[in-house]
Coordinates of C-alpha atoms in Angstrom, one line a residue:
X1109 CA -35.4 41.1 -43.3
X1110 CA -33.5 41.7 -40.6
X1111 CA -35.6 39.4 -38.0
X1112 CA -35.4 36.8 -40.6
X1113 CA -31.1 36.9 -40.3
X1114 CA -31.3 36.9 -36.6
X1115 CA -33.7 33.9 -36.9
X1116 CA -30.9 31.9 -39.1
X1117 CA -28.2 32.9 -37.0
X1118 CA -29.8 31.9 -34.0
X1119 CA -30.5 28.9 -35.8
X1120 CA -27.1 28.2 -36.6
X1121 CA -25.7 29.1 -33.0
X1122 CA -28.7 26.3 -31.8
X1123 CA -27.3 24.2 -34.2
X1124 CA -23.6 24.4 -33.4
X1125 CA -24.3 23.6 -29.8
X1126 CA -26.2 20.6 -30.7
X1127 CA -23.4 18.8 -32.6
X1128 CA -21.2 19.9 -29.9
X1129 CA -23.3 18.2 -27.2
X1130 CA -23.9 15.1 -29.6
X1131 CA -19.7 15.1 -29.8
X1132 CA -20.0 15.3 -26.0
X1133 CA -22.4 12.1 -25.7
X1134 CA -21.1 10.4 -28.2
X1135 CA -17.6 10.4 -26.5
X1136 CA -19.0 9.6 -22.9
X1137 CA -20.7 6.5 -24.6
X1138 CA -17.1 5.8 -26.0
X1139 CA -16.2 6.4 -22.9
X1140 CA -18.5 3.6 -21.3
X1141 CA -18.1 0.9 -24.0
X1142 CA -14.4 1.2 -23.7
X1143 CA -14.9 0.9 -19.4
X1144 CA -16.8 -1.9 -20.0
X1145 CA -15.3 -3.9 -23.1
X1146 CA -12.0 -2.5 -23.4
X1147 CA -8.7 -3.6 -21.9
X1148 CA -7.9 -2.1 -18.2
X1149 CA -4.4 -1.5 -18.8
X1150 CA -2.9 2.0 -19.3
X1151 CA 0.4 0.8 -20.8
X1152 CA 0.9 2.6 -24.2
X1153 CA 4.9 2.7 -24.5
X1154 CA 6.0 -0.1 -27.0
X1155 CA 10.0 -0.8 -26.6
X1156 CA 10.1 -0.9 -30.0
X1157 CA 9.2 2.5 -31.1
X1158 CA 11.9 4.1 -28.9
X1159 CA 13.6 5.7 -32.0
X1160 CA 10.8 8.1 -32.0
X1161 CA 12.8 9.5 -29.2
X1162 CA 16.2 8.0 -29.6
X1163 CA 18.1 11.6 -29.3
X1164 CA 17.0 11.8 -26.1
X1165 CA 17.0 8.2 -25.0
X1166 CA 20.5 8.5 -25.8
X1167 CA 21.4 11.8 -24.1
X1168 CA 19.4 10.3 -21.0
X1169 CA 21.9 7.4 -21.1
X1170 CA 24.8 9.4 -21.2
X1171 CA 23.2 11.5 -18.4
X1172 CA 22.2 8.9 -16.1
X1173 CA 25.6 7.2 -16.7
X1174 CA 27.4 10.1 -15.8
X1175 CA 25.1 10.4 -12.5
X1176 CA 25.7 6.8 -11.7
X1177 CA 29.7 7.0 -11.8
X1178 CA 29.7 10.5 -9.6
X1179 CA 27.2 8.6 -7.1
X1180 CA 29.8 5.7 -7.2
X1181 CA 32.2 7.8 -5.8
X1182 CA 30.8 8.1 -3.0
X1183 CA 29.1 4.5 -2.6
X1184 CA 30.3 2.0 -3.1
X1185 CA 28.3 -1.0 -4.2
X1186 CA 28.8 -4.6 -4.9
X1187 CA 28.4 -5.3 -8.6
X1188 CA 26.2 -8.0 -9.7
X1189 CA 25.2 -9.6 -13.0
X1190 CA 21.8 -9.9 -14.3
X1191 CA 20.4 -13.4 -14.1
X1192 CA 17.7 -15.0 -16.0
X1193 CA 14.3 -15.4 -13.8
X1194 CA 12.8 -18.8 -13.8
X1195 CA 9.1 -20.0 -13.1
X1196 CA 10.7 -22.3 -10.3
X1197 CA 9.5 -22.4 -7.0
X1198 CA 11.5 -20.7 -4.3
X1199 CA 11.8 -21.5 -0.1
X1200 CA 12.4 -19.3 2.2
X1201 CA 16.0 -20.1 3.7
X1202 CA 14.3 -20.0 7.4
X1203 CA 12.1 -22.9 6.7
X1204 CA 11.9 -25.7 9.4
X1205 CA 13.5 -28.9 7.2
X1206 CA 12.5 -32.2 7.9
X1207 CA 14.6 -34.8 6.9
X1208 CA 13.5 -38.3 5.2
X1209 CA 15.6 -41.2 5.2
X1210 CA 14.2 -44.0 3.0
X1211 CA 15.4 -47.4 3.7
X1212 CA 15.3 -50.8 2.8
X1213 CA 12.8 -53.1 4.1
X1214 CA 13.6 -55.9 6.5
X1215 CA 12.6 -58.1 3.6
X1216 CA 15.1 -56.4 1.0
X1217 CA 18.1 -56.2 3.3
X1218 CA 18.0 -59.9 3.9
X1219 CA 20.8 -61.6 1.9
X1220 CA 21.8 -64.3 0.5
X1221 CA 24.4 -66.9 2.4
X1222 CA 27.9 -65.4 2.3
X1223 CA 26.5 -62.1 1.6
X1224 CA 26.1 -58.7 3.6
X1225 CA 24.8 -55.6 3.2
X1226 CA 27.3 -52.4 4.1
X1227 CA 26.3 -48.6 4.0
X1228 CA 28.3 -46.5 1.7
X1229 CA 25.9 -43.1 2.7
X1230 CA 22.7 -41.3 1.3
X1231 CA 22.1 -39.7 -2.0
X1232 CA 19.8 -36.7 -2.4
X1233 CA 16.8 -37.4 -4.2
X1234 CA 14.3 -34.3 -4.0
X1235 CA 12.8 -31.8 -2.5
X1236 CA 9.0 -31.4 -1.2
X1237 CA 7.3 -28.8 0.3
X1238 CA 4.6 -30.4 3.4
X1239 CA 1.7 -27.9 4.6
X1240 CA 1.0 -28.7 8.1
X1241 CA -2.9 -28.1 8.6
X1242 CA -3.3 -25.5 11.5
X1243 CA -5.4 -26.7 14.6
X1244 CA -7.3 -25.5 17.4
X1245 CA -5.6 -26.2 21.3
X1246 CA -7.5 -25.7 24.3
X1247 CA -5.3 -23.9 26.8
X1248 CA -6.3 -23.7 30.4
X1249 CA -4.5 -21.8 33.2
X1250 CA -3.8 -22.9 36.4
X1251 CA -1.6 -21.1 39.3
X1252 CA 0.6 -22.9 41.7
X1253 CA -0.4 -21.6 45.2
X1254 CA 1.6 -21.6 48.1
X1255 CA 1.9 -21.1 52.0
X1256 CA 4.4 -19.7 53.6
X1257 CA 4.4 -20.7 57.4
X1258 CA 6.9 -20.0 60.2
X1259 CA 8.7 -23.3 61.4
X1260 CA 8.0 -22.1 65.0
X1261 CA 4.0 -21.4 64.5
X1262 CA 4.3 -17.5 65.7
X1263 CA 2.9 -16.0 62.8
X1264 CA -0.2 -16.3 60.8
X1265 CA 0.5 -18.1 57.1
X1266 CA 0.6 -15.9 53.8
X1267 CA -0.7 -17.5 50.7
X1268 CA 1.5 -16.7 47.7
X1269 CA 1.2 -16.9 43.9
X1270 CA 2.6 -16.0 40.9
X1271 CA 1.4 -12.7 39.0
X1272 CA -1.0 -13.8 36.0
X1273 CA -0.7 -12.6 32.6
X1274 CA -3.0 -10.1 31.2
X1275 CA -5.2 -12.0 28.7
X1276 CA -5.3 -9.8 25.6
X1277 CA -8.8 -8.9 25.9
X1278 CA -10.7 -8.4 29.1
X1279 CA -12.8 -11.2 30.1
X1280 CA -12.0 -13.1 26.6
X1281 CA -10.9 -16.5 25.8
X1282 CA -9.0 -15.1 22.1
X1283 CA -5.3 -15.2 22.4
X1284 CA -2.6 -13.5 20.7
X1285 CA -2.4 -16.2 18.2
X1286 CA -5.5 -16.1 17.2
X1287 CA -6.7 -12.6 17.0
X1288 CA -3.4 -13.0 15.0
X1289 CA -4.9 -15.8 12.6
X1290 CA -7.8 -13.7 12.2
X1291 CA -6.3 -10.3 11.2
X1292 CA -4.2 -12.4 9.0
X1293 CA -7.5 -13.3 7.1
X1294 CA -8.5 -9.5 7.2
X1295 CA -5.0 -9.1 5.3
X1296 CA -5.7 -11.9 2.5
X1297 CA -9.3 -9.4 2.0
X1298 CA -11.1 -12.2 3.7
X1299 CA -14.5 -10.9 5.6
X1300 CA -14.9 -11.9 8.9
X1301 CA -18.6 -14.0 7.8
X1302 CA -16.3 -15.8 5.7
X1303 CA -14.0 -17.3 8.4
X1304 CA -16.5 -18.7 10.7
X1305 CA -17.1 -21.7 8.9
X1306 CA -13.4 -22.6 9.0
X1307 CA -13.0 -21.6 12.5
X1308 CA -16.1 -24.2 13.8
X1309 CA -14.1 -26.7 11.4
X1310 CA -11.2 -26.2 13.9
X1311 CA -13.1 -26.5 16.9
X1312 CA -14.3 -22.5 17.4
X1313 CA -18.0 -22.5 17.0
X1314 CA -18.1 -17.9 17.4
X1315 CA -20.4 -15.7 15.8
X1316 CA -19.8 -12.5 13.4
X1317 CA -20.4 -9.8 16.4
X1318 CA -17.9 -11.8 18.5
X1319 CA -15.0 -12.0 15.6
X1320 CA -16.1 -7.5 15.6
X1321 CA -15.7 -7.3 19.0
X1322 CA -12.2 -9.2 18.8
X1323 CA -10.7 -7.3 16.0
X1324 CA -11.6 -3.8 17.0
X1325 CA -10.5 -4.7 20.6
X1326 CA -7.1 -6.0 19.3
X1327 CA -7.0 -2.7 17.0
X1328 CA -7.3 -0.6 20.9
X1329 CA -4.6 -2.3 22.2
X1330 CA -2.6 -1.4 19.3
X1331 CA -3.7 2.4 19.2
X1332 CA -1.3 3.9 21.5
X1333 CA 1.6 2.5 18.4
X1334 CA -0.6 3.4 15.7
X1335 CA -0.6 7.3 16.9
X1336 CA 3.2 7.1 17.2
X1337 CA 3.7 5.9 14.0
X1338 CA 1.6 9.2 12.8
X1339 CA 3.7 11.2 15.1
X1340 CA 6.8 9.9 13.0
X1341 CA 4.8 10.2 9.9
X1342 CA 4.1 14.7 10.3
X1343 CA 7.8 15.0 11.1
X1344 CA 9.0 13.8 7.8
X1345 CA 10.2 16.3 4.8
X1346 CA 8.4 14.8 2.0
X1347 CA 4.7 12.9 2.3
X1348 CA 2.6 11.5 -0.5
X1349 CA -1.5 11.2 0.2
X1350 CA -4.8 10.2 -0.7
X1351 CA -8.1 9.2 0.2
X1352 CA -10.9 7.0 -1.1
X1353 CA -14.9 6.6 -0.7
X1354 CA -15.9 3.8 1.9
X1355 CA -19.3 2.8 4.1
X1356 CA -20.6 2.6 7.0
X1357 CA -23.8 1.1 7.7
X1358 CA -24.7 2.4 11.8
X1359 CA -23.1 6.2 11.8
X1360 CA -25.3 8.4 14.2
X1361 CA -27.4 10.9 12.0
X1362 CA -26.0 9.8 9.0
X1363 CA -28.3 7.4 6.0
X1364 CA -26.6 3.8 5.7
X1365 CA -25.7 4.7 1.8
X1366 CA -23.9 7.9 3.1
X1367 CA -19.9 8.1 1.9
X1368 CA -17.8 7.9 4.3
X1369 CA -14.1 8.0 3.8
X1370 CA -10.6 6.4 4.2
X1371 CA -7.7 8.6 3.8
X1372 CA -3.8 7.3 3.6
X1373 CA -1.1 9.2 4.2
X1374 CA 2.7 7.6 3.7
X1375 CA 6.4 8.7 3.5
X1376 CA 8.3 8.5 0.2
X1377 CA 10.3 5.7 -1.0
X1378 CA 13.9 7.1 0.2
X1379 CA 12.8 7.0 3.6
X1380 CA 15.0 5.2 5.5
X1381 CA 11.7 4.7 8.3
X1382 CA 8.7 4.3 6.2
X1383 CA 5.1 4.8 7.5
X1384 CA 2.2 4.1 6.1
X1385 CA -0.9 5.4 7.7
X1386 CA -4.6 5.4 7.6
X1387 CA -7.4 7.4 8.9
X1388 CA -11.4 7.1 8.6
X1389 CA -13.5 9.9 8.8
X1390 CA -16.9 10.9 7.4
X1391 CA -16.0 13.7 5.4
X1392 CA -14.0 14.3 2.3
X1393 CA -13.3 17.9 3.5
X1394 CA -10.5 20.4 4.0
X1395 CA -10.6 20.3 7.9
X1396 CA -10.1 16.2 7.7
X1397 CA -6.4 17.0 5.8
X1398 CA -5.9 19.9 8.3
X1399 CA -6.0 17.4 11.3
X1400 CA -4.2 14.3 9.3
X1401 CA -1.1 16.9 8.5
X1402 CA -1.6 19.1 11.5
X1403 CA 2.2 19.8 12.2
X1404 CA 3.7 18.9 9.4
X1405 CA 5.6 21.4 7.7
X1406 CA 7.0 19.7 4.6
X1407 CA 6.1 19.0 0.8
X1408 CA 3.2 17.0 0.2
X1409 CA 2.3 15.0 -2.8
X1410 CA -1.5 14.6 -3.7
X1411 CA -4.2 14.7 -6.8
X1412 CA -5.6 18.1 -7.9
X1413 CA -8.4 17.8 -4.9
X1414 CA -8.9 20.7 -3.4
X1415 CA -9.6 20.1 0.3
X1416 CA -5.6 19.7 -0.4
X1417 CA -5.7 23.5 -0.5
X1418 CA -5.8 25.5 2.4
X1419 CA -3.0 23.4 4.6
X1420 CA -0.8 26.0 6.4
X1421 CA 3.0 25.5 6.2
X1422 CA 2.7 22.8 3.6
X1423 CA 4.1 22.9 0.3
X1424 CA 2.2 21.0 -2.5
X1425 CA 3.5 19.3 -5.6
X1426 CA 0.8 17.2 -8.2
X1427 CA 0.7 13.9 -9.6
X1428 CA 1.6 13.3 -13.4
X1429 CA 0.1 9.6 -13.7
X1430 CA -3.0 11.8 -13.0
X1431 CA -2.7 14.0 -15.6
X1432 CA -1.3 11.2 -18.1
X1433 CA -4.7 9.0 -17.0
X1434 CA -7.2 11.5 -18.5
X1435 CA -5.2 12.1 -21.8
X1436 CA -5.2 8.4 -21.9
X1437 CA -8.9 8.1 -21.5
X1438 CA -9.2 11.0 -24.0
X1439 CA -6.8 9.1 -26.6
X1440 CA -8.7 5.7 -26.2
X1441 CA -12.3 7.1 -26.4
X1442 CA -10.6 9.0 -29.9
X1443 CA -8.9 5.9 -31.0
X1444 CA -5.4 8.0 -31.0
X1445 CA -3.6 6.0 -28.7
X1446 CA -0.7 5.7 -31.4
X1447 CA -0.3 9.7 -32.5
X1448 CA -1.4 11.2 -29.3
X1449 CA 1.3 13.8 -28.8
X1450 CA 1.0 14.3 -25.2
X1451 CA 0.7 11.1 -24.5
X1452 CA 3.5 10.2 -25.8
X1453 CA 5.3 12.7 -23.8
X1454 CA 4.1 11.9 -21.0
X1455 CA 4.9 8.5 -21.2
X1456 CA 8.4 9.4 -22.1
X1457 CA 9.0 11.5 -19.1
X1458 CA 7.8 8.0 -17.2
X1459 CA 10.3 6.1 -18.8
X1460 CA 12.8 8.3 -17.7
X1461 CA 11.9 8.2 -14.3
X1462 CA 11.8 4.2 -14.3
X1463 CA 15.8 4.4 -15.4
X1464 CA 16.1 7.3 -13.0
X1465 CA 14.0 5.9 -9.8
X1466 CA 17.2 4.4 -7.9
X1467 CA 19.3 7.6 -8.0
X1468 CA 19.9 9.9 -4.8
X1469 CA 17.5 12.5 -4.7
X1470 CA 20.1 15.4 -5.7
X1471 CA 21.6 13.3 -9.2
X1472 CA 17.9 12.8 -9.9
X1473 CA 17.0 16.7 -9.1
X1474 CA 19.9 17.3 -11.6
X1475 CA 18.9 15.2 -14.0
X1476 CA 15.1 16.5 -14.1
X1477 CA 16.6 19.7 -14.9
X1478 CA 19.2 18.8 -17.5
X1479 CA 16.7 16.5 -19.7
X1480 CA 12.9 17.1 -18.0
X1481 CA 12.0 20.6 -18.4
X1482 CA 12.4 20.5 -22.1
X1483 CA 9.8 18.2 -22.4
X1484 CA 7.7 20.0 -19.9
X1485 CA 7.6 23.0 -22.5
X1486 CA 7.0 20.7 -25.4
X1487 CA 3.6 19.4 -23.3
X1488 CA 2.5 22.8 -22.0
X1489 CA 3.3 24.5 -25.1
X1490 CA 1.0 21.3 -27.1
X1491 CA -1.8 22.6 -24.4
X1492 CA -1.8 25.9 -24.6
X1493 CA -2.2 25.5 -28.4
X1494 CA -4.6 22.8 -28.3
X1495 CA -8.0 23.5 -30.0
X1496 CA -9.6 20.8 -28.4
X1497 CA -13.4 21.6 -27.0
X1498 CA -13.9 22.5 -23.6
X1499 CA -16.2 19.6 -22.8
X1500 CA -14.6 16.7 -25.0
X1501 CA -11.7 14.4 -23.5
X1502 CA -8.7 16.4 -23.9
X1503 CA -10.6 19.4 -23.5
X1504 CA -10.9 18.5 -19.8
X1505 CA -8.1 16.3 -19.8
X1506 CA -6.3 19.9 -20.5
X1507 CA -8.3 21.6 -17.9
X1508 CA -7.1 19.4 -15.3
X1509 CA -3.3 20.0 -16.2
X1510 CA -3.4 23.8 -16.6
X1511 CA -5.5 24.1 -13.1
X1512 CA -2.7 21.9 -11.4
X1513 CA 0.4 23.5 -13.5
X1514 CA 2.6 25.1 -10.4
X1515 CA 1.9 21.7 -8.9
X1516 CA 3.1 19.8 -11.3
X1517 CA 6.5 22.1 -12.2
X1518 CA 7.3 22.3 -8.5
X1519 CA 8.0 18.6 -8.9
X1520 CA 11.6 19.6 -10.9
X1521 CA 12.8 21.1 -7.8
X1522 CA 12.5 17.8 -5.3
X1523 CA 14.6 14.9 -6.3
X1524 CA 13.0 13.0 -3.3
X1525 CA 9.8 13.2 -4.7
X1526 CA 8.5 10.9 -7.6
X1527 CA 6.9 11.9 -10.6
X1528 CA 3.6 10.4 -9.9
X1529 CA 1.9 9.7 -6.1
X1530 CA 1.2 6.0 -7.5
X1531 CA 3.2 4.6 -4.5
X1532 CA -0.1 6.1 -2.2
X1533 CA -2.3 4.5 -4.8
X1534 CA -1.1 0.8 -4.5
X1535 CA -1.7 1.1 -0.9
X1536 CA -5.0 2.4 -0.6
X1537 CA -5.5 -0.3 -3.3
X1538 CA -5.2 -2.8 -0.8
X1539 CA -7.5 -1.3 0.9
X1540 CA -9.8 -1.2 -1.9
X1541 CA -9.1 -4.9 -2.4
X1542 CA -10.3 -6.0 0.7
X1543 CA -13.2 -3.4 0.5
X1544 CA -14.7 -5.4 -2.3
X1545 CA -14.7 -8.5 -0.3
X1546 CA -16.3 -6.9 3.0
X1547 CA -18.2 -4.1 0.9
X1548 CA -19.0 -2.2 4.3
X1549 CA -18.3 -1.7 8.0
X1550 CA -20.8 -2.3 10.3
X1551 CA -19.8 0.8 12.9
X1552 CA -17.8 3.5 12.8
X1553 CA -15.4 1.9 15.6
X1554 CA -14.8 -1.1 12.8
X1555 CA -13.6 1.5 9.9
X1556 CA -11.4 3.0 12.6
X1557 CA -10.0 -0.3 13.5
X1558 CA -9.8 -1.0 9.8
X1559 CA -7.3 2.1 9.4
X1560 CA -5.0 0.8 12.5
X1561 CA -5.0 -2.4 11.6
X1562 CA -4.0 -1.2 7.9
X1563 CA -1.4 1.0 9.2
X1564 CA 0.4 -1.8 11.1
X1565 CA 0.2 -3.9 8.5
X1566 CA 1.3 -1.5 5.8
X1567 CA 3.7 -0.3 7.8
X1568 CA 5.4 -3.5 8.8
X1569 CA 5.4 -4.6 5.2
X1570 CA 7.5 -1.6 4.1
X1571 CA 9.8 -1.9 6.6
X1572 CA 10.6 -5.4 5.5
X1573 CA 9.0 -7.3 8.4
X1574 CA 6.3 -10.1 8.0
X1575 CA 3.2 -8.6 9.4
X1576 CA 2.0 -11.4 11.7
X1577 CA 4.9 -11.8 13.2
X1578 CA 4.8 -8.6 14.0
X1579 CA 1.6 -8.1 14.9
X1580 CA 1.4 -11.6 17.0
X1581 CA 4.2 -10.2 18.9
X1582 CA 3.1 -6.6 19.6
X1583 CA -0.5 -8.3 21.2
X1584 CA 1.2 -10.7 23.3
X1585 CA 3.6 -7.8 24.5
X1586 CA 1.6 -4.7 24.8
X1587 CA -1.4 -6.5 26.5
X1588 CA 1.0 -6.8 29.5
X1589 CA 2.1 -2.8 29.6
X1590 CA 0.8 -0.9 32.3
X1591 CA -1.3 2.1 30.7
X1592 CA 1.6 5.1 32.3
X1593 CA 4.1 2.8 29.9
X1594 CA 2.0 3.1 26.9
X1595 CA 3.2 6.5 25.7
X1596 CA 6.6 6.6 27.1
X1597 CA 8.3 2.9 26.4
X1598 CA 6.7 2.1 22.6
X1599 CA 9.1 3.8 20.3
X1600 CA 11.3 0.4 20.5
X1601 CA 8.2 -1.4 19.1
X1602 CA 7.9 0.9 15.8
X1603 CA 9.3 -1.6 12.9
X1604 CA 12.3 0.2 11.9
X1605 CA 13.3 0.1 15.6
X1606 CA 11.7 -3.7 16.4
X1607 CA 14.2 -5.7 14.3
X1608 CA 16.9 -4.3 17.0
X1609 CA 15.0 -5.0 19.5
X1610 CA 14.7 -8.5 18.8
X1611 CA 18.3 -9.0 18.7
X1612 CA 19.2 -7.5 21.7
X1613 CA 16.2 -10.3 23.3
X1614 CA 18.0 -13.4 21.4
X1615 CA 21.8 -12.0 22.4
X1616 CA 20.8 -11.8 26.5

């Protein structure tokens, strides 16, 4: 009798676990359908159903108001009023402008006896945008040389003549401008295969190893900028950073399907001298984030990846959008997108954020305090109550919250921060865009060039300059410095410190 009750029970425990692994499959193939045929965007917060909430939305008015009138008393900022946006085109106000008189033919002017024709002005007509088509010039160097005799004859002549320019790269016909035109591609995520066709349309005929050879040449001459502007990036208080898989065909000892990876590190959005950097190396491990925030001392913003962990001197805070992402994924496998609690939560506390984003860091620190926290209790105390299943959606959705809790708190005491590291994410998503073009690099030495080149680029962008430009400028210039003048005359050339630069040029 009693064998034949263990039987049953054992039966029964067998049986439980299979529906629970069934509820496990069946919600990873939920899971896949909805990857493949469902829509890719995460936005769940309807306008419209703001009265769910409309105690708080109103308190948070009051609350931001009142932060926005003490701020004004100590800035003061022109007022503005909101204009309608409009589909129409826009120029730039530096444009060149061409102008186009159109006059009367010979045959039209001619008039009748006793008649003359007499200008009275022009009349604006329209406006047209004209794309001059780039072309390829031939420039060859010459020197003027000289002899400088004595009148009398008493001396030997000296041959003299000027001092040439260093060409960019050694031994190489590429100029500034185009190494310029070529990175520019690289920016727009178009491979270097791809731009050999319109570069023999020019005139170029060059092959794929040469355009390599050019861009990870023109990414050593900027190097010695790149590792000051990572050097500016370790002394900041606050950092935000992440890192993403990438290949590399030709690594020594390594199979040509092995991950590799490019990591991004980048100041917040308050900082008045923003940095965006890159770095490639093979590993994904905790030594890699030792040596990208080797003397930093500040608060760092990152997902719940644990190579993260053991940095010395660092203080780390977590991402929300990371945590709201897998309750989304749990809701929309679950078909609860519209009475998920937590969700909604969460996506409240976004909204907040979005009307808070342009406060100082200290009203916003208030603020987080005042109206946040509550809503951090209502979530943790939803997930500690939760009788979701370990291995189901929110059950690991859950996990991941709880094991990055004192992360994700320590975010209330740092105004500077924001509430989600999503600012890291849209820049290693440019390098993602351009990764799906390219797919690989060929060498090590091009995903290292990749990360300077992205850093430049990233870096000009969020200090307001148009890469190129910048870029162009920095090649032409840094190809003359002698090597002792590398480390000691750059820090004018950084792009917070470059606009100034120029100016002073343009006013001698």
């Amino acid at each position: 009798m009693d064998a034949a009750v263990t039987v049953k029970e054992d039966e029964h425990a067998e049986l439980i676990a299979l529906r629970a692994r069934v509820a496990e499959l069946e919600q990873k193939v939920a899971y896949f359908q909805k990857q493949l045929f469902g829509r890719k965007s995460e936005q769940t917060l309807d306008p419209n159903q703001m009265s769910l909430f409309i105690g708080e939305f109103e308190a948070a008015q009051a609350a931001l108001k009142a932060a926005n009138e003490a701020q004004a008393k100590k800035t003061h900022v022109k007022g503005y009023e909101c204009k309608r946006k409009n589909a129409k085109e826009k120029l730039r106000p530096d444009l060149e402008v061409v102008k186009t008189v159109i006059d009367l033919t010979p045959e039209e002017k001619a008039c009748d006896f006793g008649w003359q024709l007499v200008s009275v002005g022009q009349r604006f007509v329209r406006t047209a945008v004209e794309f001059v088509p780039a072309k390829m010039v031939r420039r060859e160097y010459f020197i003027k040389v000289y002899k400088k005799v004595r009148v009398d004859g008493s001396a030997d002549p000296v041959l003299v003549q000027p001092h040439v320019p260093n060409a960019v790269i050694t031994r190489s016909m590429a100029t500034a401008s185009l190494l310029t035109k070529i990175i520019h591609e690289y920016e727009l995520d178009v491979p270097l295969y791809r731009q050999i066709k319109d570069l023999q349309r020019l005139g170029l005929d060059v092959s794929e190893t040469t355009l390599c050879h050019w861009t990870i040449n023109s990414a050593e001459v900027l190097a010695p900028l790149y590792d000051l502007m990572h050097n500016a990036l370790i002394h900041q208080p606050f950092l935000q950073g992440d890192e993403t898989p990438t290949q590399v065909l030709k690594e020594p000892g390594r199979k040509a399907t092995s991950k590799s990876y490019m990591w991004a590190a980048r100041t917040v959005r308050s900082c008045a001298t923003p940095v965006v950097y890159y770095t490639y190396n093979q590993s994904r491990g905790g030594q890699v984030a030792k040596d990208l925030y080797s003397g930093f001392t500040g608060v760092l913003q990152c997902d719940g990846y644990s190579g993260y962990n053991n940095l010395k001197g660092v203080k780390r805070v977590g991402c929300w959008a990371h945590v709201r992402r897998k309750f989304y994924e749990a809701a929309r496998i679950s078909n609860t997108l519209k009475t998920c609690e937590p969700l909604k939560l969460l996506d409240y506390m976004f909204f907040l954020e979005n009307m808070w984003h342009k406060l100082a860091p200290k009203a916003r620190r208030r603020l987080r305090h005042s109206k946040m926290k509550r809503l951090l209790k209502q979530f943790w105390r939803w997930c500690d109550t939760s009788d979701a299943l370990p291995k189901s959606g929110f059950g690991k959705a859950i996990k991941y919250a709880h094991d990055q809790r004192p992360y994700l708190n320590a975010i209330l005491q740092y105004g500077a921060i924001d509430w989600s590291n999503n600012a890291t994410e849209r820049n290693m998503k440019s390098y993602v865009m351009g990764r799906k073009n390219f797919l690989f690099s060929g060498v090590p030495e091009g995903a290292k060039a990749n990360a300077i080149l992205m850093t430049v680029i990233e870096t000009a962008k969020a200090n307001g300059l148009d890469p190129m430009t910048y870029i162009g400028s920095l090649l032409d210039e840094l190809a003359q410095f002698p090597e002792w003048r590398k480390s000691s005359d750059l820090g004018d050339y950084l792009p917070w410190n470059y606009p100034k630069l120029m100016a002073i040029r343009d006013m001698a």
